[in-house]
mmCIF file with all atom_site columns, C-alpha atoms in Angstrom:
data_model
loop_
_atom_site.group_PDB
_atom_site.id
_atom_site.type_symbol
_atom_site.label_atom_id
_atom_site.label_alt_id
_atom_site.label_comp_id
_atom_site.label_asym_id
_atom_site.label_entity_id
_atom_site.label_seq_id
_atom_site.pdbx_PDB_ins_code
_atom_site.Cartn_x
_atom_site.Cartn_y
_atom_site.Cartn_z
_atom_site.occupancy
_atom_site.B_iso_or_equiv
_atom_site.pdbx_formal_charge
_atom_site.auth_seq_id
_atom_site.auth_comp_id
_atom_site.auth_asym_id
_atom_site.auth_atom_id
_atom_site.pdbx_PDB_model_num
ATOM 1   C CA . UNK A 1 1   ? 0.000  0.000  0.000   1.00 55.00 ? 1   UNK A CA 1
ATOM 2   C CA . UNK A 1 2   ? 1.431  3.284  -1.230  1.00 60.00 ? 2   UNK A CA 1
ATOM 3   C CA . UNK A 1 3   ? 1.357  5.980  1.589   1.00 66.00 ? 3   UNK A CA 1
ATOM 4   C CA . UNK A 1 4   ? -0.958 9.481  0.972   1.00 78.00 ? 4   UNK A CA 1
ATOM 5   C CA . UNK A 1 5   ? 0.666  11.557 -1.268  1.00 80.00 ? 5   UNK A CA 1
ATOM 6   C CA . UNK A 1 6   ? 1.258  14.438 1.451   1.00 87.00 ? 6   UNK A CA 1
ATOM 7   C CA . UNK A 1 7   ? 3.038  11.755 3.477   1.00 86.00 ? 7   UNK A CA 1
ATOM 8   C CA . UNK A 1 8   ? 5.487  10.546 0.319   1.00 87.00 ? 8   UNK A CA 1
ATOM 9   C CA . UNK A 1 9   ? 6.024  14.132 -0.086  1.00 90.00 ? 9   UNK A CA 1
ATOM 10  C CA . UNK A 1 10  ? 7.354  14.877 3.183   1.00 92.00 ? 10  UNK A CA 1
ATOM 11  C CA . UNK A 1 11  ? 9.258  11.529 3.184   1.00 92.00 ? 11  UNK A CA 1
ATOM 12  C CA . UNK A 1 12  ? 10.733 12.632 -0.271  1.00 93.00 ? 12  UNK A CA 1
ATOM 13  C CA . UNK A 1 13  ? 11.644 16.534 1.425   1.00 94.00 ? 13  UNK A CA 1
ATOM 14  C CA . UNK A 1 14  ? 13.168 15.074 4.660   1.00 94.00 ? 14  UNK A CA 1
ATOM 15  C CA . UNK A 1 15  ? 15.278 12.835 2.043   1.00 93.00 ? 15  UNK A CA 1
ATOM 16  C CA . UNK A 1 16  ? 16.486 15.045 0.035   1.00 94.00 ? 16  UNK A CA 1
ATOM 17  C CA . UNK A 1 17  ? 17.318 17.679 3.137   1.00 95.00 ? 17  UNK A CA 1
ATOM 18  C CA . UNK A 1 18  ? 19.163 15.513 4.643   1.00 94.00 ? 18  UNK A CA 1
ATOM 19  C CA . UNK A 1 19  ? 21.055 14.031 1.486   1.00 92.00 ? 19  UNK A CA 1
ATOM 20  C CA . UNK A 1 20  ? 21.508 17.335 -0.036  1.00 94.00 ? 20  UNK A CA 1
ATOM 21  C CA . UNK A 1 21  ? 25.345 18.367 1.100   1.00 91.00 ? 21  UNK A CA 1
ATOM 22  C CA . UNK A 1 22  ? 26.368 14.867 -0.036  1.00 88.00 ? 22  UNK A CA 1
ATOM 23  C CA . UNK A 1 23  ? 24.521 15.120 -3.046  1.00 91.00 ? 23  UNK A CA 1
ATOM 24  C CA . UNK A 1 24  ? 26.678 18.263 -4.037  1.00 90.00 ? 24  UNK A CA 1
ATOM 25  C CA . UNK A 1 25  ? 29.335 17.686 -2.891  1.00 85.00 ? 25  UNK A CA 1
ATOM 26  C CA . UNK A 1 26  ? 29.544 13.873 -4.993  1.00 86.00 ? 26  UNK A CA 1
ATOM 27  C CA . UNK A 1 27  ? 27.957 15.855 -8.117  1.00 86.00 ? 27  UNK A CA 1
ATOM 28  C CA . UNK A 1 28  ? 30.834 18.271 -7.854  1.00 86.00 ? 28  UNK A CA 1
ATOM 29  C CA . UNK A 1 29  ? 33.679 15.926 -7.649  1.00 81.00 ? 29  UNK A CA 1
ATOM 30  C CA . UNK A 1 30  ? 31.972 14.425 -10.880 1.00 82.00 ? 30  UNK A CA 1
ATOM 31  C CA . UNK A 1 31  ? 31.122 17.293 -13.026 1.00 79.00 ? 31  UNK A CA 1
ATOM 32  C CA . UNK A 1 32  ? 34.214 19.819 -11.485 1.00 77.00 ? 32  UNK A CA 1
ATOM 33  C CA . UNK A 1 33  ? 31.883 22.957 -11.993 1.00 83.00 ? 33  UNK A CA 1
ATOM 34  C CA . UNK A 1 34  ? 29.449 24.235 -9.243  1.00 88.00 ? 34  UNK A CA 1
ATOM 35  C CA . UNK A 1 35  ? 26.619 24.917 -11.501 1.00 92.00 ? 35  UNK A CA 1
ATOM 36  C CA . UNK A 1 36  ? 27.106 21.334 -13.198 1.00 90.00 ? 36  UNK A CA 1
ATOM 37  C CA . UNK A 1 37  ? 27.060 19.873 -9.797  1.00 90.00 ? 37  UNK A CA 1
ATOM 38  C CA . UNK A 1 38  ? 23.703 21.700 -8.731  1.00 95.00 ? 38  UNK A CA 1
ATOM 39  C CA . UNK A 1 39  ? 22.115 20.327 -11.900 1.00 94.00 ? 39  UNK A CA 1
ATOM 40  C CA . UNK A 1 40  ? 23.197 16.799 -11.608 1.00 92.00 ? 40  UNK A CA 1
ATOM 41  C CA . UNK A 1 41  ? 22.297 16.760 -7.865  1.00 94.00 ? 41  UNK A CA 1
ATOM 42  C CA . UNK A 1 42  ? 18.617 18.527 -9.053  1.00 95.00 ? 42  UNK A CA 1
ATOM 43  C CA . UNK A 1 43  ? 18.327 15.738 -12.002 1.00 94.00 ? 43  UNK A CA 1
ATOM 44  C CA . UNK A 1 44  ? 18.852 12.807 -9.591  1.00 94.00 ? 44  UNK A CA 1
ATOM 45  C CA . UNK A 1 45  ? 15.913 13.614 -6.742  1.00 95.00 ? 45  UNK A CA 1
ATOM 46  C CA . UNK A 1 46  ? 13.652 14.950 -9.626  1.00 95.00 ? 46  UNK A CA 1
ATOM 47  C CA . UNK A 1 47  ? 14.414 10.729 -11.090 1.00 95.00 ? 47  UNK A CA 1
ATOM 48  C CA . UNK A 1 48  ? 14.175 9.699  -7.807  1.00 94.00 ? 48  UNK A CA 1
ATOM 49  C CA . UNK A 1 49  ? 11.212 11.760 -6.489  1.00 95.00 ? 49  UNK A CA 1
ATOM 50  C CA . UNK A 1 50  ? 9.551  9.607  -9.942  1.00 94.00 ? 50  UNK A CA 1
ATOM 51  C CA . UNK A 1 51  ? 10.550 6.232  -8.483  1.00 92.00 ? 51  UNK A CA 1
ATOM 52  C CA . UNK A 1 52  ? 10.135 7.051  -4.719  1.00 92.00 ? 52  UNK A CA 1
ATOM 53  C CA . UNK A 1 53  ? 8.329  4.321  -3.985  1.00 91.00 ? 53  UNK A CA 1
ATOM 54  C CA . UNK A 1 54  ? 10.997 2.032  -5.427  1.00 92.00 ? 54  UNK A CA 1
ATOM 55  C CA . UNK A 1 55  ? 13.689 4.239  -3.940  1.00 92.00 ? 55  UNK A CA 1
ATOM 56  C CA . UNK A 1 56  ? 11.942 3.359  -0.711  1.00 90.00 ? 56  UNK A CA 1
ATOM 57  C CA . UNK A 1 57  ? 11.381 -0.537 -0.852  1.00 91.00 ? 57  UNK A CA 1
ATOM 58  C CA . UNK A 1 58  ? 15.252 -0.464 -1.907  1.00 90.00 ? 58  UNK A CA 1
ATOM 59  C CA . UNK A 1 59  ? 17.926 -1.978 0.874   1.00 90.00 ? 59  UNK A CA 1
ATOM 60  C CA . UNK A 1 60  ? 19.754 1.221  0.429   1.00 88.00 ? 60  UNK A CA 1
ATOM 61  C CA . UNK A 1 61  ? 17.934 4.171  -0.799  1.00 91.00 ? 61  UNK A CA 1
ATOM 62  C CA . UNK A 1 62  ? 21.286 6.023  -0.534  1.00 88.00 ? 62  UNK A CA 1
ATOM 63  C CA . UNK A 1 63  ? 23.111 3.810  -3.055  1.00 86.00 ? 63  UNK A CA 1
ATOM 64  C CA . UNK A 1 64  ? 19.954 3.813  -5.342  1.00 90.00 ? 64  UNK A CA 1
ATOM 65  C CA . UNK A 1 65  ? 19.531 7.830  -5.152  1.00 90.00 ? 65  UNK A CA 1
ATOM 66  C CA . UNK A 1 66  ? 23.783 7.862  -6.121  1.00 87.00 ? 66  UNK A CA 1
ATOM 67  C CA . UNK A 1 67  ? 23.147 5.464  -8.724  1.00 85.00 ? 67  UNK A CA 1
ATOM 68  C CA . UNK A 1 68  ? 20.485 7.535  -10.493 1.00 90.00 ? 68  UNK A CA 1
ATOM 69  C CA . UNK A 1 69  ? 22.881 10.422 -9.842  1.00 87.00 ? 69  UNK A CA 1
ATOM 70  C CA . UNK A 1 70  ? 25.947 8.602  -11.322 1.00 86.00 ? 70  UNK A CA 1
ATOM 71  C CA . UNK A 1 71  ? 23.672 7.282  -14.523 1.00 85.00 ? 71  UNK A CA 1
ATOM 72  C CA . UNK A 1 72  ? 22.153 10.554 -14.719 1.00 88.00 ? 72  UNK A CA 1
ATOM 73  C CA . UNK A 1 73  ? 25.988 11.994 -15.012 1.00 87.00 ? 73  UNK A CA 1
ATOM 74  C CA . UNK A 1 74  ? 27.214 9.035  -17.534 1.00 81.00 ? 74  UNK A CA 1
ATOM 75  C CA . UNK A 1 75  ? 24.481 10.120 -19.676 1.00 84.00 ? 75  UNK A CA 1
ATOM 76  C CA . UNK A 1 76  ? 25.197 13.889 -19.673 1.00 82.00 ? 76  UNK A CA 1
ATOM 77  C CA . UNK A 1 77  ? 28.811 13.078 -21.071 1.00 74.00 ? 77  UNK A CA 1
ATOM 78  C CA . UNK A 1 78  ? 27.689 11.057 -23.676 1.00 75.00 ? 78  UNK A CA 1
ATOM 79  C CA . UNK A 1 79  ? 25.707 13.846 -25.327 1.00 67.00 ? 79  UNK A CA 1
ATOM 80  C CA . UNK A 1 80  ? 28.494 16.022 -24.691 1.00 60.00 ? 80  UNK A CA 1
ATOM 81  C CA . UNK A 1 81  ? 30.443 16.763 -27.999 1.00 56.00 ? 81  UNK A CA 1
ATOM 82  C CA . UNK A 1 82  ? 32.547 19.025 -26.896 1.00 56.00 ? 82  UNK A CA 1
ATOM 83  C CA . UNK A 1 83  ? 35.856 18.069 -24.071 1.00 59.00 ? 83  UNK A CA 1
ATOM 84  C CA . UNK A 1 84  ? 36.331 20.158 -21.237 1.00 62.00 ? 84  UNK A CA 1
ATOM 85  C CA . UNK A 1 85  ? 39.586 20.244 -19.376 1.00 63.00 ? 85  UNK A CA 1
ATOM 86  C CA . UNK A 1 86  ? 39.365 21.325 -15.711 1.00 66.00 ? 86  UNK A CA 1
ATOM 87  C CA . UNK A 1 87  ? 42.231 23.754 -15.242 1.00 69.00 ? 87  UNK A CA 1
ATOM 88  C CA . UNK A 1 88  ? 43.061 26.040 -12.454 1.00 72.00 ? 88  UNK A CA 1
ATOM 89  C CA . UNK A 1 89  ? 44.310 28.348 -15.349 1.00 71.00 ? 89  UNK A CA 1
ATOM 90  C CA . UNK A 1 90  ? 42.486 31.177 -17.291 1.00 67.00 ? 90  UNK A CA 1
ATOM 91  C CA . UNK A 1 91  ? 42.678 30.731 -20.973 1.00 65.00 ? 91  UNK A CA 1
ATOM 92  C CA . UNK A 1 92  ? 44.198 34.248 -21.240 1.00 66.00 ? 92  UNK A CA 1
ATOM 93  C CA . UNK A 1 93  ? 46.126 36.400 -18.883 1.00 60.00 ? 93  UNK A CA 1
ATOM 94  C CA . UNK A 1 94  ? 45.382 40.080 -18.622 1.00 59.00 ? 94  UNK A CA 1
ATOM 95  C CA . UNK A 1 95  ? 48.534 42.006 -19.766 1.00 60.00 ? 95  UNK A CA 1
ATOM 96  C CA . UNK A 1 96  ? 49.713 43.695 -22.793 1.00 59.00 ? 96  UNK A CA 1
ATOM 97  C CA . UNK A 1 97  ? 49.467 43.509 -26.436 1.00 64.00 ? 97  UNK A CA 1
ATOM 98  C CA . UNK A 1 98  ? 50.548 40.439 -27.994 1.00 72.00 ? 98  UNK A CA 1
ATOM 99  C CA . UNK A 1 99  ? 53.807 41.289 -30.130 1.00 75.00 ? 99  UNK A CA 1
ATOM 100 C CA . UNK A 1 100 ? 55.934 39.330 -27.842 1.00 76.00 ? 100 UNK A CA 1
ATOM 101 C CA . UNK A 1 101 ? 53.861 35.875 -28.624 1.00 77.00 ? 101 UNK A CA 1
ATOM 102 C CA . UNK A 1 102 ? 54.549 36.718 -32.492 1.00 76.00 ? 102 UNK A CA 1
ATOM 103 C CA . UNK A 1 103 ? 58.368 38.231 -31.843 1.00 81.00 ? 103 UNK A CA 1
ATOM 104 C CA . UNK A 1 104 ? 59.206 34.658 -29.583 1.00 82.00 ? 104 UNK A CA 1
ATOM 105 C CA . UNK A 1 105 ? 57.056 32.721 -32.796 1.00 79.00 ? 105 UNK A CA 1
ATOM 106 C CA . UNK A 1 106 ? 59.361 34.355 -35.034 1.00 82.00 ? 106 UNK A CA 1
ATOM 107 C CA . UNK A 1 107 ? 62.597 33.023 -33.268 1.00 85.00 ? 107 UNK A CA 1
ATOM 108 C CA . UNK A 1 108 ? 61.649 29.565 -32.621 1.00 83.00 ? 108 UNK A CA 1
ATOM 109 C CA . UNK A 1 109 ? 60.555 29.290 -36.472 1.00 82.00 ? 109 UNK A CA 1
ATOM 110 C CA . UNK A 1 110 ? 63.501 30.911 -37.452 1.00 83.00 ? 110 UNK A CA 1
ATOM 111 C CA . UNK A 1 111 ? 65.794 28.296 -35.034 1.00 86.00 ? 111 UNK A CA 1
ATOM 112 C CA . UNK A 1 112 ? 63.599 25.413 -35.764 1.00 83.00 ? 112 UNK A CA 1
ATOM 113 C CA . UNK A 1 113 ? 64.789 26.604 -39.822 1.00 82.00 ? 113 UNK A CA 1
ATOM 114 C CA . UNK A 1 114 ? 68.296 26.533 -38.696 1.00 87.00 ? 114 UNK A CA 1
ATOM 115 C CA . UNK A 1 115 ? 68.381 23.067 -37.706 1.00 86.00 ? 115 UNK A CA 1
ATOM 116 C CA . UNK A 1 116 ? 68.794 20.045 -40.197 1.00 84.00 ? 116 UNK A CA 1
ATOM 117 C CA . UNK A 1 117 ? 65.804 18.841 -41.676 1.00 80.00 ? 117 UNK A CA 1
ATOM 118 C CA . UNK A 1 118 ? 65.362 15.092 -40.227 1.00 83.00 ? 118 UNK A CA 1
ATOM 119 C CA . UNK A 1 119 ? 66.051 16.902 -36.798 1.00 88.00 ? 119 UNK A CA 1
ATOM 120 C CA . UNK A 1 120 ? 63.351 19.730 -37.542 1.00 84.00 ? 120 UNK A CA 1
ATOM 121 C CA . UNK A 1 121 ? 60.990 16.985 -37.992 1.00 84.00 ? 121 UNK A CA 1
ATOM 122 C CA . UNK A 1 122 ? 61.186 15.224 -34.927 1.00 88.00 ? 122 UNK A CA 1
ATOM 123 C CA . UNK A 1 123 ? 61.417 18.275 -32.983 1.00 86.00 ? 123 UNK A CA 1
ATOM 124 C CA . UNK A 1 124 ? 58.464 19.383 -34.302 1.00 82.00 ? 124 UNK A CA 1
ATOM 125 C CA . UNK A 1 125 ? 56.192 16.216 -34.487 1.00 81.00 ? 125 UNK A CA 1
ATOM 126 C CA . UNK A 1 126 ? 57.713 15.644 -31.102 1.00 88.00 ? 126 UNK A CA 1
ATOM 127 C CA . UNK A 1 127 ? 56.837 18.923 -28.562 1.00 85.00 ? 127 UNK A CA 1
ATOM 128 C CA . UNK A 1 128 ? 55.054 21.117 -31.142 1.00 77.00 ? 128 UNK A CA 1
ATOM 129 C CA . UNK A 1 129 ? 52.347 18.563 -32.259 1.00 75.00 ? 129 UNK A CA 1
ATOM 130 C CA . UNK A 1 130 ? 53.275 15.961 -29.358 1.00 83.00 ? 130 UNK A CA 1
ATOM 131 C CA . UNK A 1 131 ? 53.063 13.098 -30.749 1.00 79.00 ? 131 UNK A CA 1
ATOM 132 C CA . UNK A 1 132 ? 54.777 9.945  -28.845 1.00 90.00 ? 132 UNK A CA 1
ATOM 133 C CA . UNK A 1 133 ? 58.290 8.214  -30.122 1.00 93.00 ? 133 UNK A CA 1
ATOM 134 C CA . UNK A 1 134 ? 56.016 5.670  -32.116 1.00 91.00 ? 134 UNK A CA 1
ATOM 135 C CA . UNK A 1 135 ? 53.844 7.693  -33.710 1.00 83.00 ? 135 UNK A CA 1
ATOM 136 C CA . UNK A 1 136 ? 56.652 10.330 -34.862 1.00 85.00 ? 136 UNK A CA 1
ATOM 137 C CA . UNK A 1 137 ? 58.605 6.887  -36.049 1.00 90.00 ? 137 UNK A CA 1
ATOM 138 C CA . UNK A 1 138 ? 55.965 5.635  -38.139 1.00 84.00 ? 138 UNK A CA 1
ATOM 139 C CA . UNK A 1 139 ? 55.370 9.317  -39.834 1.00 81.00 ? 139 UNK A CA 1
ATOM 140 C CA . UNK A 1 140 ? 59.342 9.570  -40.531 1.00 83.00 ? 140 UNK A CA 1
ATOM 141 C CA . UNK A 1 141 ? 59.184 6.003  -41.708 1.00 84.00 ? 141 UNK A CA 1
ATOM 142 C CA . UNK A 1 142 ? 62.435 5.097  -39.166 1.00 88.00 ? 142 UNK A CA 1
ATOM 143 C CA . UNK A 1 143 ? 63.086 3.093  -35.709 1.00 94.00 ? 143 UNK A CA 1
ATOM 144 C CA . UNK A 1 144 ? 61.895 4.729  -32.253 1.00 94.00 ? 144 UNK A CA 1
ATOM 145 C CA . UNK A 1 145 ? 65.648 4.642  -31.333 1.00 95.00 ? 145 UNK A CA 1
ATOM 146 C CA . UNK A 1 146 ? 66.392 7.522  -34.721 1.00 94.00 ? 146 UNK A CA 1
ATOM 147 C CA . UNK A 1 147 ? 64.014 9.339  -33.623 1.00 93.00 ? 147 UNK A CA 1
ATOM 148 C CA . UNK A 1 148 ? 65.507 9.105  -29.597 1.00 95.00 ? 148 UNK A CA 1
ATOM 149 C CA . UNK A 1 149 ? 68.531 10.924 -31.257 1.00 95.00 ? 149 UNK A CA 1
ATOM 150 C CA . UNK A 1 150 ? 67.172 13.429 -33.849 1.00 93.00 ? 150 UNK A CA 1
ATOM 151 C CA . UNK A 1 151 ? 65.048 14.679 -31.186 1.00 93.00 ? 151 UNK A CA 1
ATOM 152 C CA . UNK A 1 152 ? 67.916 14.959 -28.917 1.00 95.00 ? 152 UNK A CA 1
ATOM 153 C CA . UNK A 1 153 ? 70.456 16.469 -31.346 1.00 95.00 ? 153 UNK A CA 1
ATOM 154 C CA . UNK A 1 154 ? 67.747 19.030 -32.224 1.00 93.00 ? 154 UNK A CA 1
ATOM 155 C CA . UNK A 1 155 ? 66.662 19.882 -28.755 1.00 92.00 ? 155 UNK A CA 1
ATOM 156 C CA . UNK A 1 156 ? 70.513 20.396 -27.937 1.00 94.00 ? 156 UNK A CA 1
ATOM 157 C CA . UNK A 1 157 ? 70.595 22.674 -30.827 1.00 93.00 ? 157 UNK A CA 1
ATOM 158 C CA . UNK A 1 158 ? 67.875 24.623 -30.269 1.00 89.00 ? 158 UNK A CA 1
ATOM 159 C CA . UNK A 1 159 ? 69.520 25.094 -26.395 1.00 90.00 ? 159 UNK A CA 1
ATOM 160 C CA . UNK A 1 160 ? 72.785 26.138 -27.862 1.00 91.00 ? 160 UNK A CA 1
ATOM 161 C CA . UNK A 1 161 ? 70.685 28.800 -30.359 1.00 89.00 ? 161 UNK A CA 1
ATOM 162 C CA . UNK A 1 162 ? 71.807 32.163 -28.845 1.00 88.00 ? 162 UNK A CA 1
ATOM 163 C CA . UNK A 1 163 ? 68.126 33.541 -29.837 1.00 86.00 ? 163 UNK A CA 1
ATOM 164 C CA . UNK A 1 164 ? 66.548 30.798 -28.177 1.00 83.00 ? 164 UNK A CA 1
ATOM 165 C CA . UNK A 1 165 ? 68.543 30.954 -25.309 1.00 82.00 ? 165 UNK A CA 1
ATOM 166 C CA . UNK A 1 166 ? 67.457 35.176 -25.008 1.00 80.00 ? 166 UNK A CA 1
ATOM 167 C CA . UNK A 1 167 ? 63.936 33.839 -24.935 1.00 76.00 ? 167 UNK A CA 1
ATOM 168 C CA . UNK A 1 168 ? 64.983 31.737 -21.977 1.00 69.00 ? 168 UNK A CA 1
ATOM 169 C CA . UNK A 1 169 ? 66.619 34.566 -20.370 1.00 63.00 ? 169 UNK A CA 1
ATOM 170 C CA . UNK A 1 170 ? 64.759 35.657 -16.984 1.00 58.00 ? 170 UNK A CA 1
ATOM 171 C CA . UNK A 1 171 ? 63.219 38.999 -17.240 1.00 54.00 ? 171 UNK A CA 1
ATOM 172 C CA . UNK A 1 172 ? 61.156 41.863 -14.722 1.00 50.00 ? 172 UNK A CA 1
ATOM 173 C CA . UNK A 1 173 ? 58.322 42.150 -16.952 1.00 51.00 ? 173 UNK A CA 1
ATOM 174 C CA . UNK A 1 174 ? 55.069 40.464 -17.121 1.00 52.00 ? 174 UNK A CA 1
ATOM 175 C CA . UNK A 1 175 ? 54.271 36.887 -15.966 1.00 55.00 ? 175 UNK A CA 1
ATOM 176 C CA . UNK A 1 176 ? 54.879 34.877 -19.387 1.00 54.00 ? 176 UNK A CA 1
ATOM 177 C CA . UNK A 1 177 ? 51.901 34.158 -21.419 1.00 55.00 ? 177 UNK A CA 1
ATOM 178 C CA . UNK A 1 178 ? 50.409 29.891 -21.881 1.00 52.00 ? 178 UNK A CA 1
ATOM 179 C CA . UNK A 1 179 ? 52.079 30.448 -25.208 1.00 54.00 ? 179 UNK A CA 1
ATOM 180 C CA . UNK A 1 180 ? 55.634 31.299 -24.147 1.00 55.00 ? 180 UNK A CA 1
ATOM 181 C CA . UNK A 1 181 ? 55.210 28.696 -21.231 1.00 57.00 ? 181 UNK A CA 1
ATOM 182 C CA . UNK A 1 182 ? 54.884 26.274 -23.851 1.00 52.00 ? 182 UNK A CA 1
ATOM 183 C CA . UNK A 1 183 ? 57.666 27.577 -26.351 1.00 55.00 ? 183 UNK A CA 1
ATOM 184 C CA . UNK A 1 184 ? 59.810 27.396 -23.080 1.00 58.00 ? 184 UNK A CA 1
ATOM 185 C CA . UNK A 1 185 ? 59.020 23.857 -22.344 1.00 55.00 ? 185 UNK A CA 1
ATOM 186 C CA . UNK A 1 186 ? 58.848 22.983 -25.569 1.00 55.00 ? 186 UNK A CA 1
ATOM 187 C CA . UNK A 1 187 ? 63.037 24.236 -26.161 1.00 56.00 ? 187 UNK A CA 1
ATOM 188 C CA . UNK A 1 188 ? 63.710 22.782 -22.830 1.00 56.00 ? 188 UNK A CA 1
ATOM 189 C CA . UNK A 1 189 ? 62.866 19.241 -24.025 1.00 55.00 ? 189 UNK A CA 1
ATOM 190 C CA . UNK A 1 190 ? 59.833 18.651 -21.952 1.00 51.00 ? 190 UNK A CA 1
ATOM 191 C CA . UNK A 1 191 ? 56.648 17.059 -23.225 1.00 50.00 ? 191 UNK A CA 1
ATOM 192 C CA . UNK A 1 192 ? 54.041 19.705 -23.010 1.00 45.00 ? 192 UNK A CA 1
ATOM 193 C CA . UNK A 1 193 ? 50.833 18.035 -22.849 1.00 47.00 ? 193 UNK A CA 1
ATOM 194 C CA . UNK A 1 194 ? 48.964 20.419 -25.615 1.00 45.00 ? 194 UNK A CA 1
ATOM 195 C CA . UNK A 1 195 ? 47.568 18.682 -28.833 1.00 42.00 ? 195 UNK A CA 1
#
């Protein structure tokens, strides 16, 4: 026998009350954006406000409201097209014009031009485009182990540039931009992580 309907309803509020900080806080470690979170918490009880009298009758109505929640979240991604990346960073920093990103462009391509061209290649399908060992081996039609070497020849090169290594020279002015962070990791030889 299903209780009266102002009964359920208070069952339901005192539920989701007391579940509510959880809730969140779960949706949030999911989704990584407040807003996200408040909607996937909000989309779970209004699914499980529908099936309340399953909820209910269920060993663990906790587990069954996360599940709904976690479904609920699994099917949100999936007609997501477009990839987020949670970052701590802002896509741009406030600051000047941006001459220096094409002046420190201009170097690299004119170092990058500077070094042989089997190097240049690796270099650049390496930490420009970041592709791994194999992948850069099979595009250059060589062994993992040639491509160890070109990359590390060129990266030694581009060290020893004297323009490169005025890029790399500390300075007072503005923080560097995501751009020059990544032209500086890319000449030091470290994988960047950028596609």
């Amino acid at each position: 026998m299903t209780p009266a309907p102002e009964a359920r309803d208070a069952d339901f509020r005192a539920f989701a009350l007391a579940r509510w900080p959880r809730l969140l806080r779960t949706a949030y470690l999911l989704t990584g954006h407040h807003h996200d979170a408040e909607d996937l918490a909000q989309v779970a009880l209004v699914k499980a406000y529908a099936r309340w009298d399953r909820v209910m009758r269920a060993t663990d109505p906790d587990a069954y409201v996360w599940r709904i929640m976690i479904n609920a979240h699994r099917d949100r991604i999936r007609g997501t097209r477009v990839l987020e990346w949670l970052t701590t960073r802002f896509p741009e920093r406030a600051g000047g014009d941006r001459v220096d990103q094409f002046l420190v462009r201009d170097v690299l391509a004119a170092a990058l031009q500077r070094l042989p061209p089997r190097q240049r290649a690796a270099v650049v399908l390496r930490h420009v485009e970041d592709r791994t060992e194999t992948e850069v081996a099979a595009l250059l039609g060589t062994r993992v182990g040639t491509v160890r070497s070109r990359t590390s020849r060129g990266l030694e090169k581009l060290r020893a540039d004297p323009t490169v290594q005025d890029l790399r020279a500390p300075t007072r002015g503005p923080e560097p931009t995501h751009q020059q962070e990544v032209t500086n990791h890319a000449a030091s030889g470290e994988r960047t992580g950028v596609r």
